Amino acid sequence: MADMAMEKNAMPVQAPEERRHNFEEVALGYTAEQAAAEAQRCLNCRTRPCVAGCPVNVDIPDFIAKLRAGQEEAAYESIARHSSLPAVCGRVCPQESQCEKNCVRGIKGEAVAIGRLERYVADRHNARAEKKVERPEPSGRRVAVIGAGPAGLTCAGELARQGHGVTVFESLHLAGGVLSYGIPEFRLPKSIVAGEIEGLKALGVEIRTNEVIGKLHSVDELFAAGYEAVFVSTGAGLPNFMGIPGEMLLGVYSANEYLTRINLMKAYRPEAETPLATVRRVAVIGGGNVAMDAARCAVRMGAEEVSIVYRRSEAEMPARREEVEHAKEEGIVFRTLTNPVEILGDEAGHARALRCARMELGEPDASGRRRPVAVAGSEFELEADTVIMAIGTSPNPLVKNTTPDLETDRRGCFVVDESMHTSKEGVWAGGDAVTGAATVISAMGAGKKAAAAICDYLQGK
Amino acid sequence: MNRILEKRELNSTTVLLKLEAAEIAAKAQPGQFVIVRTGELGERIPLTIEDYDREAGTIQIVFQKVGAGTLLLGALKEGEMVTDVAGPLGVATHLDGYRKVAVVGGGVGCAIAYPQAKHLHGQGVPVDLIAGFRSKEIVILEEEMRRACDRLLLATDDGSYGQKGFVTDILREQIEVGAGYDRVIAIGPVPMMRAVCGVTKEYGIPTTVSLNPIMIDGTGMCGGCRVTVGGKVRFACVDGPDFDGHEVDFDELMKRNGSYREQEAEKKGHVCRLLGVE
């Protein structure tokens, strides 16, 4: 008989006053008892709507049933058949709008904590010293994957499981993409990312870091080198700025730069060489998860006051509810319906304040969100020595610029058909490089879909 | 991983490393750079490719030991590996269609100006290489530079070697006596590039500069290296590092390059103690 408790089993977290001063993980994960109790809440229903809500279609009732039966490793194998990065997804997926959104238990009460259970199962597996890895029979076919972010790693994992030889080309010195440089340690420990990547290598995936495709090799050269198919998953890593006066002042960062210094380069650790200026009053512009990550990093870097400056109201914020709550608990000030019009500097050329206009919401725009309109005569100054722009990113043009027969749209996103195939024979694309900045799990879904199409293609060749 | 095949101390603070890097050597063009990292907590530093040998599969970098990253890189020995070398990055210098070029280098910038001169000279384009140093002790790569141009015009600020004065003095003299440059390529410290552009603007000679802003990734994903050129914001790592010198906001670049002066001094002190150097 299922446990009919209306609420999820709570997950222990670090207290806000404590976690404000460290980069350790905020959410601590279920204990064995908590996981077992939560697994009891799943009804193992026949309709299985949760599976349809997962972009990579993890067999959720199956892995939970195995967990309930105490078969942790079997539960892991069940997830791993569908997902290449379960320890990551269990942490960073917006489950409330995916698997858990559809959960029958969510109709009356809270959905089953699928993400937390996935995380539990993956962490238990990764903690085991001896792991059994079965390498499939080699197919003799080779595929190149450009970019080692969530889309590329998922595609690589799927292909390797089919026995194809996969090489992932990564421009940075570390694989993981946004998992390594963007999402902070306190949400996604880098040891977890490293563990998942080790798992892929054990499957036979080769990862070549420091290789910038578009500079070191072109896509055509990859074909000439014997790769029979190429998957482009270069993400949307080009930061947008607002185009307001003062953006060249010292102390003005893109969120990508601020987060890269902290997460990839470890600037929060005193022994790391990459510097980061000390900050006092920080304004983060934007209302997405990246803005929350940057603001919460700034708190941990010792800022006196950190504000989120967002031109719409809190209801329109694209960030996950949980991240907004965590940010508030950590003392971040939310200045909504506020839009910067200029960054003001001091004599030394350093940012000192933001000039902002107060906004009100007008008619809905094409995307259905109510358009913010400036209130006449409402401008005021907000003191800020550090301004972090988290207003979105665009696709990186390096591959596009060196592969003229790869069609892109007006925003620079690769144009693909329903099987993720691009305009160029043998080239697929997926993730943020196709959609513009989106989520980790939708990138993984695209990687999986492309891998299936690539397998079909290789078979028919 | 890239092995150090040769290490040369060019002067008391400047080091040349020849690295095993066949793939980068196969693609490198004058004006491009690599991002180098030493050690797992090391920073990513951009360094221009000073020379490359496609057949031998090697590249050379020249750098001054000025901060923590370059001190640690400079402490590596022949045979050791550099943790990370990524490249070639940036857009190659445009070198086609010129009739007569003055390549102007300042200090360690001479090592960065050298590949452009060598390439043009190799194509048969007349090249004057104007190289400036503070004093005789720090002159680097004199023989290499001499081979890479028609005339090497060497100056020191204090007159201890070559002509006394700044590169701008020599450049102005040459223009005045009718050298007939249709392009000047200036590479060195920001104040020197700005001064060169001041001279060439007077005479209306198009001038290419290679900018050296702070960089992290070097692939266009952070905007840390953004510069204002002709009133527009550009990312030096992907749009440059070369730009029209008459359009660059040098004052802004200098300010931005000073962003981390305090932290850099602190880190450098730490590394000096670590390496036991003064």
PDB file of N, CA, C and O in Angstrom, chain A residues 58-60 62-82 86 117-118 120-122 125 128:
ATOM      1  N   VAL A  58      12.784   8.948 -18.826  1.00  0.00           N
ATOM      2  CA  VAL A  58      13.227   7.978 -17.816  1.00  0.00           C
ATOM      3  C   VAL A  58      12.005   7.170 -17.379  1.00  0.00           C
ATOM      4  O   VAL A  58      10.909   7.718 -17.229  1.00  0.00           O
ATOM      5  N   ASP A  59      12.199   5.855 -17.201  1.00  0.00           N
ATOM      6  CA  ASP A  59      11.092   4.995 -16.753  1.00  0.00           C
ATOM      7  C   ASP A  59      10.947   5.179 -15.246  1.00  0.00           C
ATOM      8  O   ASP A  59      11.448   4.389 -14.442  1.00  0.00           O
ATOM      9  N   ILE A  60      10.238   6.230 -14.879  1.00  0.00           N
ATOM     10  CA  ILE A  60      10.197   6.662 -13.487  1.00  0.00           C
ATOM     11  C   ILE A  60       9.548   5.634 -12.552  1.00  0.00           C
ATOM     12  O   ILE A  60      10.159   5.242 -11.543  1.00  0.00           O
ATOM     13  N   ASP A  62       9.350   2.534 -12.840  1.00  0.00           N
ATOM     14  CA  ASP A  62      10.219   1.354 -12.775  1.00  0.00           C
ATOM     15  C   ASP A  62      11.372   1.568 -11.801  1.00  0.00           C
ATOM     16  O   ASP A  62      11.637   0.747 -10.934  1.00  0.00           O
ATOM     17  N   PHE A  63      12.061   2.724 -11.911  1.00  0.00           N
ATOM     18  CA  PHE A  63      13.219   2.894 -11.019  1.00  0.00           C
ATOM     19  C   PHE A  63      12.764   3.089  -9.579  1.00  0.00           C
ATOM     20  O   PHE A  63      13.416   2.630  -8.644  1.00  0.00           O
ATOM     21  N   ILE A  64      11.597   3.717  -9.403  1.00  0.00           N
ATOM     22  CA  ILE A  64      11.108   3.912  -8.036  1.00  0.00           C
ATOM     23  C   ILE A  64      10.689   2.560  -7.435  1.00  0.00           C
ATOM     24  O   ILE A  64      10.958   2.273  -6.268  1.00  0.00           O
ATOM     25  N   ALA A  65      10.101   1.693  -8.251  1.00  0.00           N
ATOM     26  CA  ALA A  65       9.705   0.362  -7.762  1.00  0.00           C
ATOM     27  C   ALA A  65      10.930  -0.433  -7.326  1.00  0.00           C
ATOM     28  O   ALA A  65      10.928  -1.101  -6.287  1.00  0.00           O
ATOM     29  N   LYS A  66      12.018  -0.308  -8.107  1.00  0.00           N
ATOM     30  CA  LYS A  66      13.237  -1.036  -7.750  1.00  0.00           C
ATOM     31  C   LYS A  66      13.836  -0.479  -6.462  1.00  0.00           C
ATOM     32  O   LYS A  66      14.338  -1.198  -5.617  1.00  0.00           O
ATOM     33  N   LEU A  67      13.760   0.840  -6.333  1.00  0.00           N
ATOM     34  CA  LEU A  67      14.266   1.478  -5.115  1.00  0.00           C
ATOM     35  C   LEU A  67      13.443   0.996  -3.913  1.00  0.00           C
ATOM     36  O   LEU A  67      13.980   0.709  -2.844  1.00  0.00           O
ATOM     37  N   ARG A  68      12.150   0.925  -4.131  1.00  0.00           N
ATOM     38  CA  ARG A  68      11.255   0.491  -3.055  1.00  0.00           C
ATOM     39  C   ARG A  68      11.587  -0.944  -2.659  1.00  0.00           C
ATOM     40  O   ARG A  68      11.494  -1.325  -1.496  1.00  0.00           O
ATOM     41  N   ALA A  69      12.011  -1.730  -3.604  1.00  0.00           N
ATOM     42  CA  ALA A  69      12.364  -3.129  -3.308  1.00  0.00           C
ATOM     43  C   ALA A  69      13.785  -3.244  -2.758  1.00  0.00           C
ATOM     44  O   ALA A  69      14.291  -4.350  -2.578  1.00  0.00           O
ATOM     45  N   GLY A  70      14.423  -2.088  -2.549  1.00  0.00           N
ATOM     46  CA  GLY A  70      15.770  -2.103  -1.972  1.00  0.00           C
ATOM     47  C   GLY A  70      16.854  -2.414  -2.988  1.00  0.00           C
ATOM     48  O   GLY A  70      18.003  -2.645  -2.631  1.00  0.00           O
ATOM     49  N   GLN A  71      16.509  -2.404  -4.295  1.00  0.00           N
ATOM     50  CA  GLN A  71      17.515  -2.727  -5.318  1.00  0.00           C
ATOM     51  C   GLN A  71      18.074  -1.429  -5.902  1.00  0.00           C
ATOM     52  O   GLN A  71      17.689  -1.010  -6.993  1.00  0.00           O
ATOM     53  N   GLU A  72      18.999  -0.814  -5.163  1.00  0.00           N
ATOM     54  CA  GLU A  72      19.497   0.505  -5.558  1.00  0.00           C
ATOM     55  C   GLU A  72      20.231   0.473  -6.891  1.00  0.00           C
ATOM     56  O   GLU A  72      20.056   1.355  -7.724  1.00  0.00           O
ATOM     57  N   GLU A  73      21.063  -0.551  -7.094  1.00  0.00           N
ATOM     58  CA  GLU A  73      21.848  -0.599  -8.322  1.00  0.00           C
ATOM     59  C   GLU A  73      20.953  -0.871  -9.539  1.00  0.00           C
ATOM     60  O   GLU A  73      21.156  -0.292 -10.605  1.00  0.00           O
ATOM     61  N   ALA A  74      19.949  -1.688  -9.334  1.00  0.00           N
ATOM     62  CA  ALA A  74      19.004  -1.944 -10.424  1.00  0.00           C
ATOM     63  C   ALA A  74      18.224  -0.676 -10.752  1.00  0.00           C
ATOM     64  O   ALA A  74      17.930  -0.391 -11.923  1.00  0.00           O
ATOM     65  N   ALA A  75      17.909   0.100  -9.725  1.00  0.00           N
ATOM     66  CA  ALA A  75      17.215   1.374  -9.942  1.00  0.00           C
ATOM     67  C   ALA A  75      18.102   2.294 -10.780  1.00  0.00           C
ATOM     68  O   ALA A  75      17.639   2.963 -11.704  1.00  0.00           O
ATOM     69  N   TYR A  76      19.418   2.299 -10.465  1.00  0.00           N
ATOM     70  CA  TYR A  76      20.347   3.137 -11.227  1.00  0.00           C
ATOM     71  C   TYR A  76      20.399   2.699 -12.685  1.00  0.00           C
ATOM     72  O   TYR A  76      20.335   3.514 -13.602  1.00  0.00           O
ATOM     73  N   GLU A  77      20.504   1.402 -12.889  1.00  0.00           N
ATOM     74  CA  GLU A  77      20.577   0.900 -14.271  1.00  0.00           C
ATOM     75  C   GLU A  77      19.334   1.274 -15.063  1.00  0.00           C
ATOM     76  O   GLU A  77      19.408   1.584 -16.250  1.00  0.00           O
ATOM     77  N   SER A  78      18.201   1.252 -14.373  1.00  0.00           N
ATOM     78  CA  SER A  78      16.953   1.641 -15.042  1.00  0.00           C
ATOM     79  C   SER A  78      17.031   3.098 -15.511  1.00  0.00           C
ATOM     80  O   SER A  78      16.692   3.414 -16.649  1.00  0.00           O
ATOM     81  N   ILE A  79      17.512   3.987 -14.649  1.00  0.00           N
ATOM     82  CA  ILE A  79      17.626   5.404 -15.041  1.00  0.00           C
ATOM     83  C   ILE A  79      18.666   5.554 -16.143  1.00  0.00           C
ATOM     84  O   ILE A  79      18.454   6.254 -17.136  1.00  0.00           O
ATOM     85  N   ALA A  80      19.802   4.874 -15.973  1.00  0.00           N
ATOM     86  CA  ALA A  80      20.931   5.055 -16.890  1.00  0.00           C
ATOM     87  C   ALA A  80      20.612   4.598 -18.310  1.00  0.00           C
ATOM     88  O   ALA A  80      21.279   5.010 -19.257  1.00  0.00           O
ATOM     89  N   ARG A  81      19.586   3.775 -18.449  1.00  0.00           N
ATOM     90  CA  ARG A  81      19.181   3.374 -19.803  1.00  0.00           C
ATOM     91  C   ARG A  81      18.646   4.579 -20.593  1.00  0.00           C
ATOM     92  O   ARG A  81      18.660   4.586 -21.807  1.00  0.00           O
ATOM     93  N   HIS A  82      18.189   5.588 -19.866  1.00  0.00           N
ATOM     94  CA  HIS A  82      17.563   6.733 -20.528  1.00  0.00           C
ATOM     95  C   HIS A  82      18.331   8.048 -20.360  1.00  0.00           C
ATOM     96  O   HIS A  82      18.201   8.952 -21.156  1.00  0.00           O
ATOM     97  N   PRO A  86      22.262  11.415 -14.601  1.00  0.00           N
ATOM     98  CA  PRO A  86      21.185  11.450 -13.597  1.00  0.00           C
ATOM     99  C   PRO A  86      21.509  12.264 -12.344  1.00  0.00           C
ATOM    100  O   PRO A  86      20.624  12.926 -11.799  1.00  0.00           O
ATOM    101  N   LEU A 117      14.638  11.649  -5.716  1.00  0.00           N
ATOM    102  CA  LEU A 117      14.892  10.211  -5.731  1.00  0.00           C
ATOM    103  C   LEU A 117      15.926   9.849  -6.796  1.00  0.00           C
ATOM    104  O   LEU A 117      16.800   9.010  -6.565  1.00  0.00           O
ATOM    105  N   GLU A 118      15.834  10.497  -7.938  1.00  0.00           N
ATOM    106  CA  GLU A 118      16.816  10.249  -9.000  1.00  0.00           C
ATOM    107  C   GLU A 118      18.213  10.616  -8.493  1.00  0.00           C
ATOM    108  O   GLU A 118      19.178   9.874  -8.663  1.00  0.00           O
ATOM    109  N   TYR A 120      19.195  10.725  -5.410  1.00  0.00           N
ATOM    110  CA  TYR A 120      19.611   9.759  -4.387  1.00  0.00           C
ATOM    111  C   TYR A 120      20.218   8.514  -5.041  1.00  0.00           C
ATOM    112  O   TYR A 120      21.301   8.058  -4.688  1.00  0.00           O
ATOM    113  N   VAL A 121      19.497   7.987  -6.023  1.00  0.00           N
ATOM    114  CA  VAL A 121      19.935   6.749  -6.693  1.00  0.00           C
ATOM    115  C   VAL A 121      21.286   6.972  -7.382  1.00  0.00           C
ATOM    116  O   VAL A 121      22.204   6.153  -7.273  1.00  0.00           O
ATOM    117  N   ALA A 122      21.422   8.110  -8.072  1.00  0.00           N
ATOM    118  CA  ALA A 122      22.667   8.383  -8.802  1.00  0.00           C
ATOM    119  C   ALA A 122      23.826   8.609  -7.829  1.00  0.00           C
ATOM    120  O   ALA A 122      24.936   8.114  -8.052  1.00  0.00           O
ATOM    121  N   HIS A 125      25.016   5.346  -6.452  1.00  0.00           N
ATOM    122  CA  HIS A 125      25.779   4.606  -7.465  1.00  0.00           C
ATOM    123  C   HIS A 125      27.189   5.189  -7.595  1.00  0.00           C
ATOM    124  O   HIS A 125      28.183   4.469  -7.587  1.00  0.00           O
ATOM    125  N   ARG A 128      29.755   4.272  -5.024  1.00  0.00           N
ATOM    126  CA  ARG A 128      30.273   2.901  -5.003  1.00  0.00           C
ATOM    127  C   ARG A 128      31.633   2.831  -5.695  1.00  0.00           C
ATOM    128  O   ARG A 128      31.795   3.370  -6.787  1.00  0.00           O
TER     129      ARG A 128
END
